[in-house]
Tab-separated table of C-alpha atoms and ligand atoms in Angstrom:
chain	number	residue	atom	x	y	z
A	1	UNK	CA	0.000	0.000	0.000
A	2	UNK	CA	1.047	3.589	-0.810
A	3	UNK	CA	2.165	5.953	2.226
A	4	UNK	CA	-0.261	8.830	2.889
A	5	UNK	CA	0.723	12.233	2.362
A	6	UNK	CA	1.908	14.549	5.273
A	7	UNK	CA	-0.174	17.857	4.940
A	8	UNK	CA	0.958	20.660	7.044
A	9	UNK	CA	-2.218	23.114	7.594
A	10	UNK	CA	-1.087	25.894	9.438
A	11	UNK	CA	-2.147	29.957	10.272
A	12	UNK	CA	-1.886	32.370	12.604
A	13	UNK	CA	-4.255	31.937	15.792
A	14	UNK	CA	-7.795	32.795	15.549
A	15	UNK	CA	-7.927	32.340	11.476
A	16	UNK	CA	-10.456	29.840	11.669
A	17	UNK	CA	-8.025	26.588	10.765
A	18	UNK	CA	-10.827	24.513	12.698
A	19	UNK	CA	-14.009	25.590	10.593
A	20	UNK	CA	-12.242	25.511	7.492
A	21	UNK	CA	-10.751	21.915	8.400
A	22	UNK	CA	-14.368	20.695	9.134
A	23	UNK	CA	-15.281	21.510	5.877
A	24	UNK	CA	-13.096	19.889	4.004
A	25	UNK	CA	-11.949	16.687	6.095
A	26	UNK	CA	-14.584	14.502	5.366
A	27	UNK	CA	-14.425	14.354	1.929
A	28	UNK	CA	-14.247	10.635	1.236
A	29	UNK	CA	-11.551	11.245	-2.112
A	30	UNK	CA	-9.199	13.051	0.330
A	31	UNK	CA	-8.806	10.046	2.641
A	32	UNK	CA	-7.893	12.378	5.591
A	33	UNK	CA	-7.385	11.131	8.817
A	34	UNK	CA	-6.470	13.566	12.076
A	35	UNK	CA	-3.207	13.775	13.734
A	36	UNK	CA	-4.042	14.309	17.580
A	37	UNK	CA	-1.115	16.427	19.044
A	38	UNK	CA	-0.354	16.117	22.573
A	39	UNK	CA	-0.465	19.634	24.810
A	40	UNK	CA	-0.210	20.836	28.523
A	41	UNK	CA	-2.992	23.142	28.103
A	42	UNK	CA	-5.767	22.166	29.532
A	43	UNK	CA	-8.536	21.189	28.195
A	44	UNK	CA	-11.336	23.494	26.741
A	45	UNK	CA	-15.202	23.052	27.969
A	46	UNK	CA	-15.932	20.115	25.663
A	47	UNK	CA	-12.932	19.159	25.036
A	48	UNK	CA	-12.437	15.322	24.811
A	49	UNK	CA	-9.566	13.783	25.745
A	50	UNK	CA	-7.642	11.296	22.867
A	51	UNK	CA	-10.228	13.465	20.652
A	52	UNK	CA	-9.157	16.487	20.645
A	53	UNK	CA	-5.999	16.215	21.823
A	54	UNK	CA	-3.870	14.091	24.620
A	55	UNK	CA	-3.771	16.226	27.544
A	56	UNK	CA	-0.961	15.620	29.690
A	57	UNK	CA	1.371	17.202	32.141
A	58	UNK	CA	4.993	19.357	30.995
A	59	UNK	CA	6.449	16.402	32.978
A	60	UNK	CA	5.543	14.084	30.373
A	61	UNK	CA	5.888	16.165	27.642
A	62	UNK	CA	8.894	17.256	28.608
A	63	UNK	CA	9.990	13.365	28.594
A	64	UNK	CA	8.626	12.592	25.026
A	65	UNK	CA	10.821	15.550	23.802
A	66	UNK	CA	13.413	13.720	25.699
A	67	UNK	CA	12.718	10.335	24.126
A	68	UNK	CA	12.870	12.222	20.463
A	69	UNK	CA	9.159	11.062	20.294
A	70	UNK	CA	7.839	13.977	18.829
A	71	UNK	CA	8.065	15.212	15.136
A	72	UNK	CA	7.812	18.791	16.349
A	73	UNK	CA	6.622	20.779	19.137
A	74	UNK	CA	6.320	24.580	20.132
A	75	UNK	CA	5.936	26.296	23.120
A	76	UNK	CA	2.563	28.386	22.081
A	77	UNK	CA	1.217	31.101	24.541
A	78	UNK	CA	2.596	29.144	27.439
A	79	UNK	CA	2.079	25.344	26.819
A	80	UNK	CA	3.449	23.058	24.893
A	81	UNK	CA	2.426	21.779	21.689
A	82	UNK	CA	3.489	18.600	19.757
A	83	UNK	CA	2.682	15.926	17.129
A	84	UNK	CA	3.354	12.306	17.800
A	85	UNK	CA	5.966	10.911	15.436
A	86	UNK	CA	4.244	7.206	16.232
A	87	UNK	CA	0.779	8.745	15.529
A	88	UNK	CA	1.763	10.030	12.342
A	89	UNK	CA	3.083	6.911	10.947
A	90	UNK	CA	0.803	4.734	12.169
A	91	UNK	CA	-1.941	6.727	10.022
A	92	UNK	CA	0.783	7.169	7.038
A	93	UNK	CA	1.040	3.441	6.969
A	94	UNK	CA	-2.209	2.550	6.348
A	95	UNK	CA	-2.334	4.571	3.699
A	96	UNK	CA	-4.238	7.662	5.339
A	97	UNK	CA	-3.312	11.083	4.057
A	98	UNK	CA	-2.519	12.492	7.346
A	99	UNK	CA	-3.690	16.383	8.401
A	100	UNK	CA	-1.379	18.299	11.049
A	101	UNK	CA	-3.551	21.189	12.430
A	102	UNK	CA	-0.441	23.188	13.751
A	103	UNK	CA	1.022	26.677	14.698
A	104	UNK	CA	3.627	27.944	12.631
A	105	UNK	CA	6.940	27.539	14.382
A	106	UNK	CA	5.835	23.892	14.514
A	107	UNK	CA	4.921	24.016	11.096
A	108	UNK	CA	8.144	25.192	10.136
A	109	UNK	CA	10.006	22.158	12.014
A	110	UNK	CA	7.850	19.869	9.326
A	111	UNK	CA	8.440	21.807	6.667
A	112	UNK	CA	12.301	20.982	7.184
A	113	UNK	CA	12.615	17.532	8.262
A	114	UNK	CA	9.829	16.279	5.602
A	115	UNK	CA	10.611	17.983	2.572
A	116	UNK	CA	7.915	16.544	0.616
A	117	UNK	CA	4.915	16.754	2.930
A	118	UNK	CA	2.255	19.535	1.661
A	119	UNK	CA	1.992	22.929	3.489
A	120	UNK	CA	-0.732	24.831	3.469
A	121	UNK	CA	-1.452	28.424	5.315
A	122	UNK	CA	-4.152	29.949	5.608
A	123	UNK	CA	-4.328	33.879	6.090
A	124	UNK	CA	-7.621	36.314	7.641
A	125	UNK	CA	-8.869	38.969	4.832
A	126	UNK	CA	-7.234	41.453	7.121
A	127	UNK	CA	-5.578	42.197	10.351
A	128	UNK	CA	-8.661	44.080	11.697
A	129	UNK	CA	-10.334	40.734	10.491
A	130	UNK	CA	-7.793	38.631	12.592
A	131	UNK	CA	-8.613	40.151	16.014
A	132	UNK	CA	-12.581	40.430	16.046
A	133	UNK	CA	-12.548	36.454	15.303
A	134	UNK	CA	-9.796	36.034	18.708
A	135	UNK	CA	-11.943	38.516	20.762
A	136	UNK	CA	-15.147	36.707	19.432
A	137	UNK	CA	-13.941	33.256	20.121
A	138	UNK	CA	-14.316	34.317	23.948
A	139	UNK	CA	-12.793	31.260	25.889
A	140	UNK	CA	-9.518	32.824	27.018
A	141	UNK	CA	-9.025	35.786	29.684
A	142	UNK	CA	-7.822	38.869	28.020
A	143	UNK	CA	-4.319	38.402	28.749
A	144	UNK	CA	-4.141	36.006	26.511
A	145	UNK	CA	-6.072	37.210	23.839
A	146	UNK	CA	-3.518	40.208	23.754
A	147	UNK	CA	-0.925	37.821	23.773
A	148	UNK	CA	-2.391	35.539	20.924
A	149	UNK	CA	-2.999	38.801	18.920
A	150	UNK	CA	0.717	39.887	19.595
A	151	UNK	CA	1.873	36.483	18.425
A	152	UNK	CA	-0.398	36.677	15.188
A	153	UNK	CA	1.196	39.547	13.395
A	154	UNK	CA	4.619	37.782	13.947
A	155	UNK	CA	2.840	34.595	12.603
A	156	UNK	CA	2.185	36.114	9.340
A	157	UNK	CA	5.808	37.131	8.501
A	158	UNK	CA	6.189	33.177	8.177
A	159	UNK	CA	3.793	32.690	5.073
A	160	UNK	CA	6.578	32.704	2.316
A	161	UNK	CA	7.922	29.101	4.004
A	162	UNK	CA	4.381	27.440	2.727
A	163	UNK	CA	3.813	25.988	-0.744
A	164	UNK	CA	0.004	27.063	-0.678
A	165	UNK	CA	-1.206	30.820	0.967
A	166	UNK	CA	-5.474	30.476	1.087
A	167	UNK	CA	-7.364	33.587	2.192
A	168	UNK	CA	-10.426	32.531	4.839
A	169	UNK	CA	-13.095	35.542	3.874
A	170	UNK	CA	-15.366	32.817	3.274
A	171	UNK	CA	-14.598	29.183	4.875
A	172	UNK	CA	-16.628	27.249	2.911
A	173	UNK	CA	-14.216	28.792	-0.065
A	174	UNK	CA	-11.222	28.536	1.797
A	175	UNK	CA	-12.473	24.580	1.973
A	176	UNK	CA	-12.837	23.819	-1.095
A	177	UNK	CA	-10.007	25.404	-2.287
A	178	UNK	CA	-7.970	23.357	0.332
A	179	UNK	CA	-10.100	20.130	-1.256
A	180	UNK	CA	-9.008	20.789	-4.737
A	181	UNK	CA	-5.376	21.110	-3.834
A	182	UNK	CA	-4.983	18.177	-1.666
A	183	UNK	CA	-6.714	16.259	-4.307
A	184	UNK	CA	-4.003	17.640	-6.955
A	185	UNK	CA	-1.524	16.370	-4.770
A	186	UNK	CA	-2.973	13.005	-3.960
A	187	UNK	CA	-3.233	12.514	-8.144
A	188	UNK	CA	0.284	13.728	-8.623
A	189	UNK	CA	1.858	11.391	-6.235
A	190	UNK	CA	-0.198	8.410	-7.541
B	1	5GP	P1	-5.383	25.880	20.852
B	1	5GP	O1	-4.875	26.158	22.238
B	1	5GP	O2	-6.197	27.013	20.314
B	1	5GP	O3	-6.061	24.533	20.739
B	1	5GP	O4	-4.098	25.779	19.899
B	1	5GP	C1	-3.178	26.829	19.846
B	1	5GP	C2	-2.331	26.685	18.607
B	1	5GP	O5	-1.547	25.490	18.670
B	1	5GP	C3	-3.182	26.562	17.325
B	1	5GP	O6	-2.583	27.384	16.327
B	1	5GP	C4	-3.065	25.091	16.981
B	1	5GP	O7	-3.186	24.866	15.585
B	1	5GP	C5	-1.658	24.793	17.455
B	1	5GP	N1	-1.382	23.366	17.655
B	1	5GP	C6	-2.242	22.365	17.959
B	1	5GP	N2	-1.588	21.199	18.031
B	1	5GP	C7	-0.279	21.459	17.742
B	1	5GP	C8	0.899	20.655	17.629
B	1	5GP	O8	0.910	19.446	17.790
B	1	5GP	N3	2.046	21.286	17.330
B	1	5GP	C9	2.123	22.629	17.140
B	1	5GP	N4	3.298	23.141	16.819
B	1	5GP	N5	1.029	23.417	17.221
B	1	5GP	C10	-0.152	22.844	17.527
């Protein structure tokens, strides 16, 4: 069986990487399954652990950076971030073309050690745009909103490392302009 692809979909917080992924990853042609990174954050209301992500203690994240487990990771706002090496491959072996939801110094990590995995960022319309969607989002104190906004403008500079740049004015555009490209890719590596 043929390896899935490694996609790399990546954005500055707040963009709306989570709506847009919705729309797109259950598209039967794309064969997409969902890489579930570990984090010390913890978790959201609703949140699910193993679902959303593994939640775990800087103690044991600090060990699986230790153990070379991880395929990247990021310190983001204060927590750790990372994507499970084992995870990955698991998915890539059965043939699943495998998503990595992921902030950009992360992103960047990929981007170097798997030169022909598939990067895609996506950007907000605007700046302005960018910060009503954090402050709307609502689930973090304002500190951090002013941090993740901080962060975000920085994020941007980073664009130029991607092979694909999608606007999100309209996610259900931004989707199925993501669709059409990991479908070119899956073809092209056939
Ligand atoms: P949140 O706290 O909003 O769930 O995630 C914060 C940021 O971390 C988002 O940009 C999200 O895409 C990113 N992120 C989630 N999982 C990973 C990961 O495994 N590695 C890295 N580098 N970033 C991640």
């Amino acid at each position: 069986m043929k390896k899935g692809l490694l996609i790399i979909f990546s954005g500055p917080s707040g963009v709306g990487k989570g709506t847009v992924r919705e729309l797109f990853f259950d598209k039967e042609e794309l064969n997409l399954a969902y890489s579930i990174s570990m984090t010390t954050r913890s978790p959201r209301e609703g949140e699910v652990e193993g679902e959303d992500y593994y939640f775990v203690t800087r103690e044991r994240f600090e060990k699986a950076i230790a153990n070379d487990e991880l395929l990247e990771y990021a310190e983001f706002v204060g927590n750790y971030y990372g994507t499970l090496i084992e995870e990955v491959e698991r998915l890539r072996n059965l043939g699943k073309n495998v998503l990595l939801e992921i902030e950009v110094q992360g992103a960047r990590q990929v981007i170097e050690r798997v030169p022909d995995s598939l990067s895609i960022f996506l950007v907000p319309p605007s700046m302005e745009e960018l910060e009503r969607r954090i402050i709307n989002r609502r689930t973090e104190s304002a500190d951090v909103i002013h941090e993740r906004l901080s962060k975000a403008s920085k994020e941007m500079d980073l664009m130029n490392h991607y092979r694909y740049v999608i606007c999100n004015d309209d996610p259900q555009i931004a989707a199925d302009s993501v669709a059409l490209i990991i479908k070119r890719n899956i073809e092209t590596t056939l």
